[in-house]
Short mmCIF file of C-alpha atoms and ligand atoms in Angstrom, two decimals:
data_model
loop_
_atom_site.label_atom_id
_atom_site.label_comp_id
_atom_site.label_asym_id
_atom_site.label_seq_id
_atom_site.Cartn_x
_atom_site.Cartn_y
_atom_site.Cartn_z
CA UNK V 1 -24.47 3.56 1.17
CA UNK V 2 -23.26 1.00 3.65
CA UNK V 3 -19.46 1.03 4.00
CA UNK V 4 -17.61 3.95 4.01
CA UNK V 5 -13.50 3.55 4.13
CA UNK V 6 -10.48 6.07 5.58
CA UNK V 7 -7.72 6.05 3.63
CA UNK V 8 -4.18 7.31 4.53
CA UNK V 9 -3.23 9.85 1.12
CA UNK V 10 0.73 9.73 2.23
CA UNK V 11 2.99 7.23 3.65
CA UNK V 12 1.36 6.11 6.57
CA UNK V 13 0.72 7.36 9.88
CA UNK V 14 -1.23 10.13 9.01
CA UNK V 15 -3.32 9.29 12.19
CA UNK V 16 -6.10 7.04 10.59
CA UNK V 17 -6.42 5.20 14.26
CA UNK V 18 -7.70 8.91 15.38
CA UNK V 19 -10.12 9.49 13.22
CA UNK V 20 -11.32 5.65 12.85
CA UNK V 21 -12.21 6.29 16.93
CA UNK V 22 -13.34 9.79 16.43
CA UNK V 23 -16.19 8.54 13.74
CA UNK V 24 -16.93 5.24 15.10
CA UNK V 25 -19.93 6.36 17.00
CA UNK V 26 -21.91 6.73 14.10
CA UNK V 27 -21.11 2.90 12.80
CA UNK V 28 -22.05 -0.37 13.80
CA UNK V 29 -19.24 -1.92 12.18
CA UNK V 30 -15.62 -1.09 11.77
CA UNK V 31 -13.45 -3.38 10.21
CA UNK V 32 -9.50 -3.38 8.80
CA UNK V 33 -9.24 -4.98 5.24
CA UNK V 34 -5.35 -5.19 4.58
CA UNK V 35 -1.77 -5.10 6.49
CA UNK V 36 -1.09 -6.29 9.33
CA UNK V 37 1.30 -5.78 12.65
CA UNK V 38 3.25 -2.94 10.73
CA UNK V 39 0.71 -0.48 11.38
CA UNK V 40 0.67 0.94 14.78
CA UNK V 41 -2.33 3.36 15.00
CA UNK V 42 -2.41 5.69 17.77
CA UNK V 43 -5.58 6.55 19.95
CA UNK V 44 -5.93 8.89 22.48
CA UNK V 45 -8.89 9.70 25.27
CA UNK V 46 -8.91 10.23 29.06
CA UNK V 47 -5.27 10.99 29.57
CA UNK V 48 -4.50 7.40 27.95
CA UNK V 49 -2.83 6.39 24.44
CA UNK V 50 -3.13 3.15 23.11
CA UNK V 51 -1.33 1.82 19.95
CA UNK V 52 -3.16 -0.83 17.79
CA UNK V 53 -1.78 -2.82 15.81
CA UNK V 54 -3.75 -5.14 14.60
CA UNK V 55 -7.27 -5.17 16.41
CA UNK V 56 -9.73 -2.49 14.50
CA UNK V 57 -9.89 1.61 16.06
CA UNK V 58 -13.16 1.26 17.16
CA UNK V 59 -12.63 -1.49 19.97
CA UNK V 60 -12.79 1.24 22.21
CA UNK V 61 -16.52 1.25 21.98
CA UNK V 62 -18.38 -1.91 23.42
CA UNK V 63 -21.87 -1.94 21.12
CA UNK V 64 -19.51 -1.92 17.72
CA UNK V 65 -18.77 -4.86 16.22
CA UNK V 66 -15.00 -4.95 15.54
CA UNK V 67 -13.54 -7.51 12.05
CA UNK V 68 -10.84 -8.05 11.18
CA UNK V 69 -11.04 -8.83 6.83
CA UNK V 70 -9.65 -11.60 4.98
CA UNK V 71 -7.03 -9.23 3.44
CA UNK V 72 -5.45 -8.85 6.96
CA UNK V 73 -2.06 -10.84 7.34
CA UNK V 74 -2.59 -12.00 11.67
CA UNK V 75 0.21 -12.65 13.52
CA UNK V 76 -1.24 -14.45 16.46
CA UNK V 77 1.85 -13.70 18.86
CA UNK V 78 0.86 -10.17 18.19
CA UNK V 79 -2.61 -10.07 18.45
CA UNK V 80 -2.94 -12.00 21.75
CA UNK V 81 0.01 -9.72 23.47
CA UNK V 82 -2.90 -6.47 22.18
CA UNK V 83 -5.43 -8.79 23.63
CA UNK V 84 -3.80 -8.99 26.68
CA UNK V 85 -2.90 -5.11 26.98
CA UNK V 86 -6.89 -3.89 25.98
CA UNK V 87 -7.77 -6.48 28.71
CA UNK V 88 -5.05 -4.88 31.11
CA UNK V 89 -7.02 -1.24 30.31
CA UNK V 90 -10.37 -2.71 30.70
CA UNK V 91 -11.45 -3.59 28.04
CA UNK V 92 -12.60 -7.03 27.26
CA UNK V 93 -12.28 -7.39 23.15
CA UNK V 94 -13.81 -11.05 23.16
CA UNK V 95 -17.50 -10.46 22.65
CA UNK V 96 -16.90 -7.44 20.35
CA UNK V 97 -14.02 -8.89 17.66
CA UNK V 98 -14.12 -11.02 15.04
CA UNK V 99 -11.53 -12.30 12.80
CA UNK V 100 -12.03 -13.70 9.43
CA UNK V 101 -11.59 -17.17 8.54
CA UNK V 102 -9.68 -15.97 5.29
CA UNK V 103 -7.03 -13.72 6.88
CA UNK V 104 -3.58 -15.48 6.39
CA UNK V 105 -1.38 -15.79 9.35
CA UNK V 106 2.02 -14.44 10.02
CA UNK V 107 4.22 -17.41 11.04
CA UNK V 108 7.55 -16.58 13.59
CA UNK V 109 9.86 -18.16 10.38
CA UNK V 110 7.69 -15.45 8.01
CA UNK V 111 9.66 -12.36 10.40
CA UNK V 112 12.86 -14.50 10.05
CA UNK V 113 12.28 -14.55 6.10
CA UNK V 114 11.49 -10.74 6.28
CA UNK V 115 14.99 -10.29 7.83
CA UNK V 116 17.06 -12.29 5.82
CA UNK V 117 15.71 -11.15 2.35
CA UNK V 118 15.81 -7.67 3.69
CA UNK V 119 19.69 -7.95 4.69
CA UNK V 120 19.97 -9.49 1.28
CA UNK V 121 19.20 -6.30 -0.02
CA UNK V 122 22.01 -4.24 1.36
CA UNK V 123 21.73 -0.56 0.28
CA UNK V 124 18.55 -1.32 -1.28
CA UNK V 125 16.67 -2.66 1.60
CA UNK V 126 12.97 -1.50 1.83
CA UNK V 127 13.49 -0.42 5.41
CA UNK V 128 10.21 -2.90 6.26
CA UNK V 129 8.88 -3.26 9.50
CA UNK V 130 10.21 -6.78 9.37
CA UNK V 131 7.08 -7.87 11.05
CA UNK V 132 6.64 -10.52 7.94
CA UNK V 133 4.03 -9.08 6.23
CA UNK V 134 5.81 -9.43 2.33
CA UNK V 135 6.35 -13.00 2.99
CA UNK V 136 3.18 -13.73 4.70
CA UNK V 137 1.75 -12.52 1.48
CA UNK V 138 4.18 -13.93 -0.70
CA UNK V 139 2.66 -17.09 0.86
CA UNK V 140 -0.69 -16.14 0.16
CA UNK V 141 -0.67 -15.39 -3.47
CA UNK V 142 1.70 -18.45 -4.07
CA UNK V 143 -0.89 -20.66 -2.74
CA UNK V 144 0.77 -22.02 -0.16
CA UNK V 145 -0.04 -19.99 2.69
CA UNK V 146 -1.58 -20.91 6.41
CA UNK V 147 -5.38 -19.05 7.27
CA UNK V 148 -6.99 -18.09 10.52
CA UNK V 149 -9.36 -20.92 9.61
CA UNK V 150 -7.05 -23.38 8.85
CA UNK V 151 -6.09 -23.39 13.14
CA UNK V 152 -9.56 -25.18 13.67
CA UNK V 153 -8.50 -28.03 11.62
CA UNK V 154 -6.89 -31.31 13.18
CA UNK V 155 -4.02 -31.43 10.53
CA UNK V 156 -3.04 -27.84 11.38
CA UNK V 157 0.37 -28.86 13.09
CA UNK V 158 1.62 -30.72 10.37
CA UNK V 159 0.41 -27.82 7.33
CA UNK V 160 2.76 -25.96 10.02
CA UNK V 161 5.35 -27.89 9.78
CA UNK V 162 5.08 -28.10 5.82
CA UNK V 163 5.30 -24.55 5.64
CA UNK V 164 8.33 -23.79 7.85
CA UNK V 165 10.05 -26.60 5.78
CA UNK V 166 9.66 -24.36 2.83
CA UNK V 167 10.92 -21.33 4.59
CA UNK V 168 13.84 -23.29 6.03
CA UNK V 169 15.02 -23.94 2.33
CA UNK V 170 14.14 -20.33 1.72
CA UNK V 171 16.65 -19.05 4.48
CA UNK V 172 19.40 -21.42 3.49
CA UNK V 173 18.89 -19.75 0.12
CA UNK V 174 20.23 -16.93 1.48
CA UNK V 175 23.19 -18.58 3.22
CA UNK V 176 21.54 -18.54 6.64
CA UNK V 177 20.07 -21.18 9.17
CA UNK V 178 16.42 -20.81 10.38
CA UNK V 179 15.81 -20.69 14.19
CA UNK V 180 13.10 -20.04 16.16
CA UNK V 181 14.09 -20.85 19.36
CA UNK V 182 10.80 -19.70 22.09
CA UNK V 183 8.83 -18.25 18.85
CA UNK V 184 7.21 -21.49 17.97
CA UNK V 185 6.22 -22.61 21.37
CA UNK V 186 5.20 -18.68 21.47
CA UNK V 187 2.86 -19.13 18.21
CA UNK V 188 0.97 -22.35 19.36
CA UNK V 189 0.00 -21.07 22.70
CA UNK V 190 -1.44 -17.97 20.77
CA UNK V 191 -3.01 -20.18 18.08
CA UNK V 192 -4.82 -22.12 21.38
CA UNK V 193 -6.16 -18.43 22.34
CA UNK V 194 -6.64 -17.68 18.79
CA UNK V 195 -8.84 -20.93 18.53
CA UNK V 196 -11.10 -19.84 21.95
CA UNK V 197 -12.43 -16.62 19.96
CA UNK V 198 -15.25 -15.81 17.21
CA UNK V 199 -13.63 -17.21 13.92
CA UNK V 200 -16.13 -16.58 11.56
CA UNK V 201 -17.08 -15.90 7.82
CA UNK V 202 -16.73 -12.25 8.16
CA UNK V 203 -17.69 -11.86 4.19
CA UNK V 204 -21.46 -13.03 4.99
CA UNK V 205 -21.21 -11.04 8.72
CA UNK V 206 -20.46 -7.88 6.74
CA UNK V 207 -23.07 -8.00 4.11
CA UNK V 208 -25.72 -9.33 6.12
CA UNK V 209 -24.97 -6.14 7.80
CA UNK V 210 -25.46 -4.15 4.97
CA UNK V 211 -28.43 -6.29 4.12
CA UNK V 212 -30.34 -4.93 7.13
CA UNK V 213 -29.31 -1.62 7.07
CA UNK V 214 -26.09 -1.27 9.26
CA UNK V 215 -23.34 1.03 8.39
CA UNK V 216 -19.67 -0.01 8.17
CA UNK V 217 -16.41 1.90 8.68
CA UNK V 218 -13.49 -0.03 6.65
CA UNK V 219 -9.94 1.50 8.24
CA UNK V 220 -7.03 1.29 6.07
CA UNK V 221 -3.89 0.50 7.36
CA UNK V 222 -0.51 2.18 5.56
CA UNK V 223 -1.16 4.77 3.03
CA UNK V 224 -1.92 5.19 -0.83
CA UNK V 225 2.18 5.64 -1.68
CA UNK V 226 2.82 2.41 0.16
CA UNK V 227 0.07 1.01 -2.14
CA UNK V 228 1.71 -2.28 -3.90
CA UNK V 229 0.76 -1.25 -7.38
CA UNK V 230 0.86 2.43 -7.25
CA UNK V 231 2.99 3.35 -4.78
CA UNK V 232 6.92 4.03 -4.79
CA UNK V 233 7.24 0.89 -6.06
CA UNK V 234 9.72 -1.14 -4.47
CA UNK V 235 9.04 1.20 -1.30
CA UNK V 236 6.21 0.05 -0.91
CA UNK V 237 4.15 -2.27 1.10
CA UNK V 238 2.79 -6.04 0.59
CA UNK V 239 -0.79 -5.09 0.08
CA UNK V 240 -3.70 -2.87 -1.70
CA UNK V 241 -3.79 -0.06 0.60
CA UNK V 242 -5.93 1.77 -1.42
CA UNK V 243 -10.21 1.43 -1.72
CA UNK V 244 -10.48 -0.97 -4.02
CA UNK V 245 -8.01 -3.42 -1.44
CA UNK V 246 -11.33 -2.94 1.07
CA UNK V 247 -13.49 -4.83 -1.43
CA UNK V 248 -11.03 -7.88 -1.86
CA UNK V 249 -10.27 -7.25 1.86
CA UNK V 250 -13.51 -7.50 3.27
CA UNK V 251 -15.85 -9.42 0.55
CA UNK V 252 -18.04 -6.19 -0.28
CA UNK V 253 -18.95 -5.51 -3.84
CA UNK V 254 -17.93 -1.97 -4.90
CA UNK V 255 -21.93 -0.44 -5.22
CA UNK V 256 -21.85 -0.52 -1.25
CA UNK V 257 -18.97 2.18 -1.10
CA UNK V 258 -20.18 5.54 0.28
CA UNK V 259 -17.93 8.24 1.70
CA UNK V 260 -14.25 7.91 0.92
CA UNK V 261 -12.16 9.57 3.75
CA UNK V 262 -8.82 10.99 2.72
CA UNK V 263 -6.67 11.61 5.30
CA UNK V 264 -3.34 13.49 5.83
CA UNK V 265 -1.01 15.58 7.81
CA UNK V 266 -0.77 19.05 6.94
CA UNK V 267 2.45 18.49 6.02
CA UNK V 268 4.32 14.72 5.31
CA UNK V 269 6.37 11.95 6.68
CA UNK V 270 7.64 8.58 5.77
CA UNK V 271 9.38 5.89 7.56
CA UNK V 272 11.75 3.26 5.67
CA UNK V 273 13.41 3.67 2.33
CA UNK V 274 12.11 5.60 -0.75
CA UNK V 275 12.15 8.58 -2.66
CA UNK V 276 10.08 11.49 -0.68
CA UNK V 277 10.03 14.59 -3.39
CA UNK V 278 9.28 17.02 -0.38
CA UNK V 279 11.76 15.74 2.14
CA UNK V 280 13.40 18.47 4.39
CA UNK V 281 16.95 17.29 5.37
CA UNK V 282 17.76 20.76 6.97
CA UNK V 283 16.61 21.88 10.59
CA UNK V 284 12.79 22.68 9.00
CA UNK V 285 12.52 18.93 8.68
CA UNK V 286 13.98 18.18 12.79
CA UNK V 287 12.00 21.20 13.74
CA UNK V 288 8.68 19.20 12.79
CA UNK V 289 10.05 15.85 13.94
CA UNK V 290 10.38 17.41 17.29
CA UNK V 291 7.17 19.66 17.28
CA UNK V 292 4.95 16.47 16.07
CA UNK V 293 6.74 13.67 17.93
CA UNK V 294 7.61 12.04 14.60
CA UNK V 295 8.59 8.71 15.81
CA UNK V 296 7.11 5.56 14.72
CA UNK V 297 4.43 3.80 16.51
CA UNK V 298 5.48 0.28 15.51
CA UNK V 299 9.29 0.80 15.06
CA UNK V 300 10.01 3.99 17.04
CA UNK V 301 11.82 4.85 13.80
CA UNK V 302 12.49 8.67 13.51
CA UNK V 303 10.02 9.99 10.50
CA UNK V 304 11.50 11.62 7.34
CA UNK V 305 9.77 14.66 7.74
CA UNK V 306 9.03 17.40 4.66
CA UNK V 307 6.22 20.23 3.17
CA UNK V 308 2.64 18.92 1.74
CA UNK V 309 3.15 17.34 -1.37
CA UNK V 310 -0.03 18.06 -3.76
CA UNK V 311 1.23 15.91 -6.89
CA UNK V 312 0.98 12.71 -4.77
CA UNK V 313 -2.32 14.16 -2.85
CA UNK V 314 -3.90 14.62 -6.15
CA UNK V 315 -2.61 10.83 -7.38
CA UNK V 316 -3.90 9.44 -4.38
CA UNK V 317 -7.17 11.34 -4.33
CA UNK V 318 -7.49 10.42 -7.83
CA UNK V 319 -7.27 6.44 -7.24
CA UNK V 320 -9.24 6.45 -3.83
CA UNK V 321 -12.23 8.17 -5.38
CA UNK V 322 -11.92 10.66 -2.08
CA UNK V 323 -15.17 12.29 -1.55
CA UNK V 324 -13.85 14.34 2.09
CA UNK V 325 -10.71 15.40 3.10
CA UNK V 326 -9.38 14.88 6.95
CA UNK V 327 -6.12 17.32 7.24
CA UNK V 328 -4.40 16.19 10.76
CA UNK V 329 -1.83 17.59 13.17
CA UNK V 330 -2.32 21.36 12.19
CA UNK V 331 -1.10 22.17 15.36
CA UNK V 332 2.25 20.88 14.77
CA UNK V 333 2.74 24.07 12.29
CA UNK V 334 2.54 26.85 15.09
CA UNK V 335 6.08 27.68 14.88
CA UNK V 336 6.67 28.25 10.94
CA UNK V 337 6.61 31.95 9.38
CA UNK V 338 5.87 30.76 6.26
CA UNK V 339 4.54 27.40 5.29
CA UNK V 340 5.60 25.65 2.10
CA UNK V 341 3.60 23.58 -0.44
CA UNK V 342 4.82 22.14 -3.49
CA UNK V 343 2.11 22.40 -6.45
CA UNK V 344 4.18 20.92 -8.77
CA UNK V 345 7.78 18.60 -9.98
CA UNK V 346 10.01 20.17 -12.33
CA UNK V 347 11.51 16.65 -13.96
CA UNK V 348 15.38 16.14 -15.27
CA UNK V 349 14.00 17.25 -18.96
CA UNK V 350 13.09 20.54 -17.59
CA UNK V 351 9.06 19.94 -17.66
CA UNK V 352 6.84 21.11 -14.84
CA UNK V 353 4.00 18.81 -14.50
CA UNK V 354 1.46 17.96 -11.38
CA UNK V 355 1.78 14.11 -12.37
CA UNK V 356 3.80 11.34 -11.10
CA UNK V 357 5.95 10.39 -13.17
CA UNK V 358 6.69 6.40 -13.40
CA UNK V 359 9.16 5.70 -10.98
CA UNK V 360 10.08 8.74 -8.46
CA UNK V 361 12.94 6.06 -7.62
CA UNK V 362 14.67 6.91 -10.41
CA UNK V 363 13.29 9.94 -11.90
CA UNK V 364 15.01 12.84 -9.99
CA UNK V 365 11.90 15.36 -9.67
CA UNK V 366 12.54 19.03 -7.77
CA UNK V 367 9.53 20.37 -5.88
CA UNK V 368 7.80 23.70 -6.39
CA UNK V 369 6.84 25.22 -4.43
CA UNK V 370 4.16 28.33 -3.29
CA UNK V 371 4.91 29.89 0.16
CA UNK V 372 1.50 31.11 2.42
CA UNK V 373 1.56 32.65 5.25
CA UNK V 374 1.90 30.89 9.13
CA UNK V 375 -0.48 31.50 11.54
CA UNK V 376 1.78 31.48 14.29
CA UNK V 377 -1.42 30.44 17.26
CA UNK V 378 -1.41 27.71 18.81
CA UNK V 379 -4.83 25.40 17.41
CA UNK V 380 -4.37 22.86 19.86
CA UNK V 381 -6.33 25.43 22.21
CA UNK V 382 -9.08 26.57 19.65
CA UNK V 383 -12.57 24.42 19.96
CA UNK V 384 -14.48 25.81 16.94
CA UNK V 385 -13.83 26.46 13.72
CA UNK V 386 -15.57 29.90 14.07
CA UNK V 387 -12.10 30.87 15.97
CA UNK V 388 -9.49 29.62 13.43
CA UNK V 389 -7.08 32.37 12.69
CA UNK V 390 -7.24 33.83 9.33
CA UNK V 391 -4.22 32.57 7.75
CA UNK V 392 -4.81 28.89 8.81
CA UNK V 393 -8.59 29.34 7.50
CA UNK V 394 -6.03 30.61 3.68
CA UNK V 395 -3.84 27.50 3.95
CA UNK V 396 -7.43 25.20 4.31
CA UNK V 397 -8.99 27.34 1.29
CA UNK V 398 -5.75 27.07 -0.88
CA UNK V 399 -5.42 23.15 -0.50
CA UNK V 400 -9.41 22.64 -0.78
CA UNK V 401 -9.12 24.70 -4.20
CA UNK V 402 -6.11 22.79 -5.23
CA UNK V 403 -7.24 19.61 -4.58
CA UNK V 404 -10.79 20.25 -5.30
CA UNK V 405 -12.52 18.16 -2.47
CA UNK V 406 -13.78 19.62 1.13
CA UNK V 407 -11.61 19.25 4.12
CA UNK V 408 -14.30 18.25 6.74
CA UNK V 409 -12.14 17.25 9.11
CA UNK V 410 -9.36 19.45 11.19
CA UNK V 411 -7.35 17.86 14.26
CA UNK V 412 -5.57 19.83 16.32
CA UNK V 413 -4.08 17.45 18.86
CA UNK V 414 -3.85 13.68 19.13
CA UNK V 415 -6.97 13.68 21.81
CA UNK V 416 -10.41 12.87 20.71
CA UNK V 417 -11.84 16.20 21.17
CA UNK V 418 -8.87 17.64 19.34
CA UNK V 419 -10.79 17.61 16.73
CA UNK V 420 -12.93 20.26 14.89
CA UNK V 421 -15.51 19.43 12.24
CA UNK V 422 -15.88 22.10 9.51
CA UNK V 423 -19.29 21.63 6.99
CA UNK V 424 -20.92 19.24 9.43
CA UNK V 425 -23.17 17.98 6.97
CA UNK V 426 -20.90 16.38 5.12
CA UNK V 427 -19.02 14.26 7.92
CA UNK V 428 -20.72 11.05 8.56
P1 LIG K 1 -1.95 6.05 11.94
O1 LIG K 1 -1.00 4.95 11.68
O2 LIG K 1 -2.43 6.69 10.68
O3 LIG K 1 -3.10 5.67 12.83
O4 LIG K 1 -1.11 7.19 12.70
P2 LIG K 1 -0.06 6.96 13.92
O5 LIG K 1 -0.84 6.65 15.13
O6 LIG K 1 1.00 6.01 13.51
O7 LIG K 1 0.63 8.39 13.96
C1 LIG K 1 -0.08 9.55 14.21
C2 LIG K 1 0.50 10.21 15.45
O8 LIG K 1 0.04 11.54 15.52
C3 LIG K 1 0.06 9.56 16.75
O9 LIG K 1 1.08 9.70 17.69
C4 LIG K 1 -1.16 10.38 17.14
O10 LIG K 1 -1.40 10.37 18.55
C5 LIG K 1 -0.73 11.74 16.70
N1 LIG K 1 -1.82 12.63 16.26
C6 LIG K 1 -2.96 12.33 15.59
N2 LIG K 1 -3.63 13.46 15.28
C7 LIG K 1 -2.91 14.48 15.77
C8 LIG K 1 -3.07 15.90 15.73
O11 LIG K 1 -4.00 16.46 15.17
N3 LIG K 1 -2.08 16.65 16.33
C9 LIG K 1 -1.01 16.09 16.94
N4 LIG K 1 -0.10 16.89 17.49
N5 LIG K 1 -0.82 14.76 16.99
C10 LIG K 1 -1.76 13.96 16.40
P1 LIG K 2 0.23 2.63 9.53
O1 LIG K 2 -1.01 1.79 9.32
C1 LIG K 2 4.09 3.97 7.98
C2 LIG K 2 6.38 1.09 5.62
C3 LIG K 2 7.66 0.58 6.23
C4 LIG K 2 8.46 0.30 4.97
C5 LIG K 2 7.40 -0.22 4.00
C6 LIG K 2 7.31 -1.74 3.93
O2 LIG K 2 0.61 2.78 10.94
O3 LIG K 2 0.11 3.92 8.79
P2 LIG K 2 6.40 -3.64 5.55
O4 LIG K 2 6.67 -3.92 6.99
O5 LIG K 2 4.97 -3.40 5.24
O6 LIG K 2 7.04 -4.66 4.66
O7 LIG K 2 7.21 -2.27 5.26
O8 LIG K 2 6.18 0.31 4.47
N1 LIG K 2 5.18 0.91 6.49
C7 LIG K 2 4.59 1.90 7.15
N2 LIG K 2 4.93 3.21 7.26
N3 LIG K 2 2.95 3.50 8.56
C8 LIG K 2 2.58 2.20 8.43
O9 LIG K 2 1.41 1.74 8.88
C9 LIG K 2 3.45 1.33 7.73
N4 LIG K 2 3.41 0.01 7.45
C10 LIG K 2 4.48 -0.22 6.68
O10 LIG K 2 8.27 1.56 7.03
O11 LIG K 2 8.95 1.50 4.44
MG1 LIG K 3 0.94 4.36 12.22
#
């Protein structure tokens, strides 16, 4: 099969931008399909970390060809400042990127509309990245939105103008006045640069690719629970975070899918708003934070921090189709006597079930959980899986059996080679 796609199982920043770089190698193609400038995705070689936000993981590598889908929202402000920084490194992204004509772009009055309806919200509020991604796609399914495509046209300024006369109502909905000040002098000079590099139809790139034989890595951005339909809904994202959004995202028919990466922490985090069954409010849950440098890559937003959650692994496993497991930042664990991981919710009506029930907003679930032993070594300093102590080698065994698909992946650091591959023959 042609495209394979890695998939965050949790809330995000399960370290998807890792692996993306780790397996690019072995594709000719890697290419983002949904979100936009809220993911930050976090890279590490050489001594050096870069964050991307918006640009595809495998940039890093000159002979692969780098697109970004038609489900991406593109803030051009954004992209060009990336631009700018890869070019400061190096690295010249111009021959190697690509960005669909379909993607829809993020406009500066879409992040003031992402503010104000968020503020609106009070208590309630999402806790979104307020980069504009909601209304951006707001935009898009109401028909009225701006495309990458649409900058090569001569009426482009005035469509602009259209649309910010919408959002100006919008804002004055909510009792405030829109302003932009520098932004939109900001968003045309990026739109010029925008205009100077390969806009293309990225659905007939991609499966002429597949057509002669190439293989394609699709990265997710966010994670399965911040999936629009199935996620903790309103905590959620704007998009279809899980497989099936790579199809709409990227113009591929589903018989191309191959491997289905599932990726996640050995234990979980979440950033913004929303009910987190496993959440540790106690010194457990700072003791991670501080041992995995759970702080947002976009936001710098300290991560809610808690135990592996197999209900929501299971749920997200289930709707990805996952056919290998990537379990990250073992590492971080070193320090725990006893690690914790909840098999199951007891619900308000006294029923223990593995499902989710409809809304884990309002339905008050209690974890359970089983305790296993810590392995109290440090993995960061282990290079084969031969050496894994005994009880970490129990904790892989007990989640594989739970969750009933291979872990092929371990990372023990954020580095490249931090990263050990168990049942080769099943990794790409
Ligand atoms: P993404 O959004 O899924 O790409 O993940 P982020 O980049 O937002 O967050 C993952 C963070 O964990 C980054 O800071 C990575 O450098 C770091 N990271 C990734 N894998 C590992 C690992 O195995 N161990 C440790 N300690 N850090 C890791
Ligand atoms: P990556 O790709 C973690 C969260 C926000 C908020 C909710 C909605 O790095 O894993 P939005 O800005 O999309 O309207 O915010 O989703 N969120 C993420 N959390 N990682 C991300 O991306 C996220 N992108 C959005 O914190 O709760
Ligand atoms: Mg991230």
């Amino acid at each position: 099969m042609a495209v394979d796609i890695l998939i965050g199982l949790q809330w995000g920043d399960e370290g998807k931008g890792k692996i993306v770089d780790v397996l690019a190698p072995t594709y000719d193609i890697v290419a983002r399909f949904q979100g936009g400038p809220n993911a930050g995705h976090t890279l590490e070689f050489e001594g050096t970390k870069h964050v991307l936000h918006q640009i595809p993981s495998g940039i890093f590598h000159p002979h692969i060809q780098n697109i970004i889908g038609n489900g991406v929202v593109l803030d051009p402000i954004v992209f060009r400042v990336e631009m700018q920084k890869l070019q400061d490194r190096g690295v010249d992204a111009t021959q190697n990127l690509f960005v669909s004509k379909k993607a829809s772009l993020i406009l500066p009055s879409h992040r003031v509309l992402d503010r104000v309806s968020e503020e609106a919200l009070g208590n309630d509020k999402i806790g979104s990245t307020l980069k504009g991604i909601g209304p951006t796609y707001q935009d898009k399914i109401g028909r009225v939105g701006l495309r990458v495509g649409d900058v090569l046209a001569d009426n482009f300024k005035e469509r602009y103008e259209k649309l910010v006369d919408r959002h100006r109502k919008t804002v004055e909905f909510y009792g405030k006045t829109l302003e932009l000040g520098e932004e939109e002098q900001k968003f045309f000079e990026a739109v010029e640069y925008l205009r100077t590099l390969q806009i293309v139809d990225t659905e007939y790139m991609i499966n002429e690719a597949i057509q002669s034989g190439k293989k394609i890595l699709a990265e997710g951005a966010q994670g399965s629970l911040l999936d629009v339909d199935f996620g903790t809904y309103p905590f959620v994202t704007s998009s279809t975070t899980l497989v099936a959004g790579a199809c709409t995202g990227l113009g591929v028919a589903p018989r191309h899918i191959g491997e289905v990466y599932g990726i996640f922490k050995a234990y979980c985090t979440r950033v913004g708003s929303g009910p987190f069954p496993t959440e540790l409010l106690d010194q457990v849950g700072e003791d991670i934070r501080q041992a995995g440098r759970e702080f947002g890559s976009t936001t710098g937003r300290p991560r809610r921090c808690g135990w592996v959650d197999l209900p929501s692994l299971k749920y997200s496993i289930m709707l990805n189709g996952v056919t290998q497991l990537n379990m990250m930042k073992a590492d971080v664990l070193t320090e725990f006597d006893t690690i914790k991981v909840c098999t199951h919710y007891k619900l308000a009506s006294g029923e223990i079930t593995d499902h989710l029930p409809h809304s884990l907003d309002t339905e008050t679930v209690e974890p359970i959980y089983e305790e296993l032993p810590g392995w109290r070594v440090d993995l960061n300093k282990i290079d084969t899986v031969e050496d894994l102590p005994a009880a970490f080698v129990n904790y892989l065994n007990f989640l594989e059996d739970q969750l009933q698909v291979p872990i092929t992946i371990v990372s023990v650091g954020p580095d490249r080679k931090s990263t050990l591959k168990r049942e080769s023959e099943k990794v790409a």
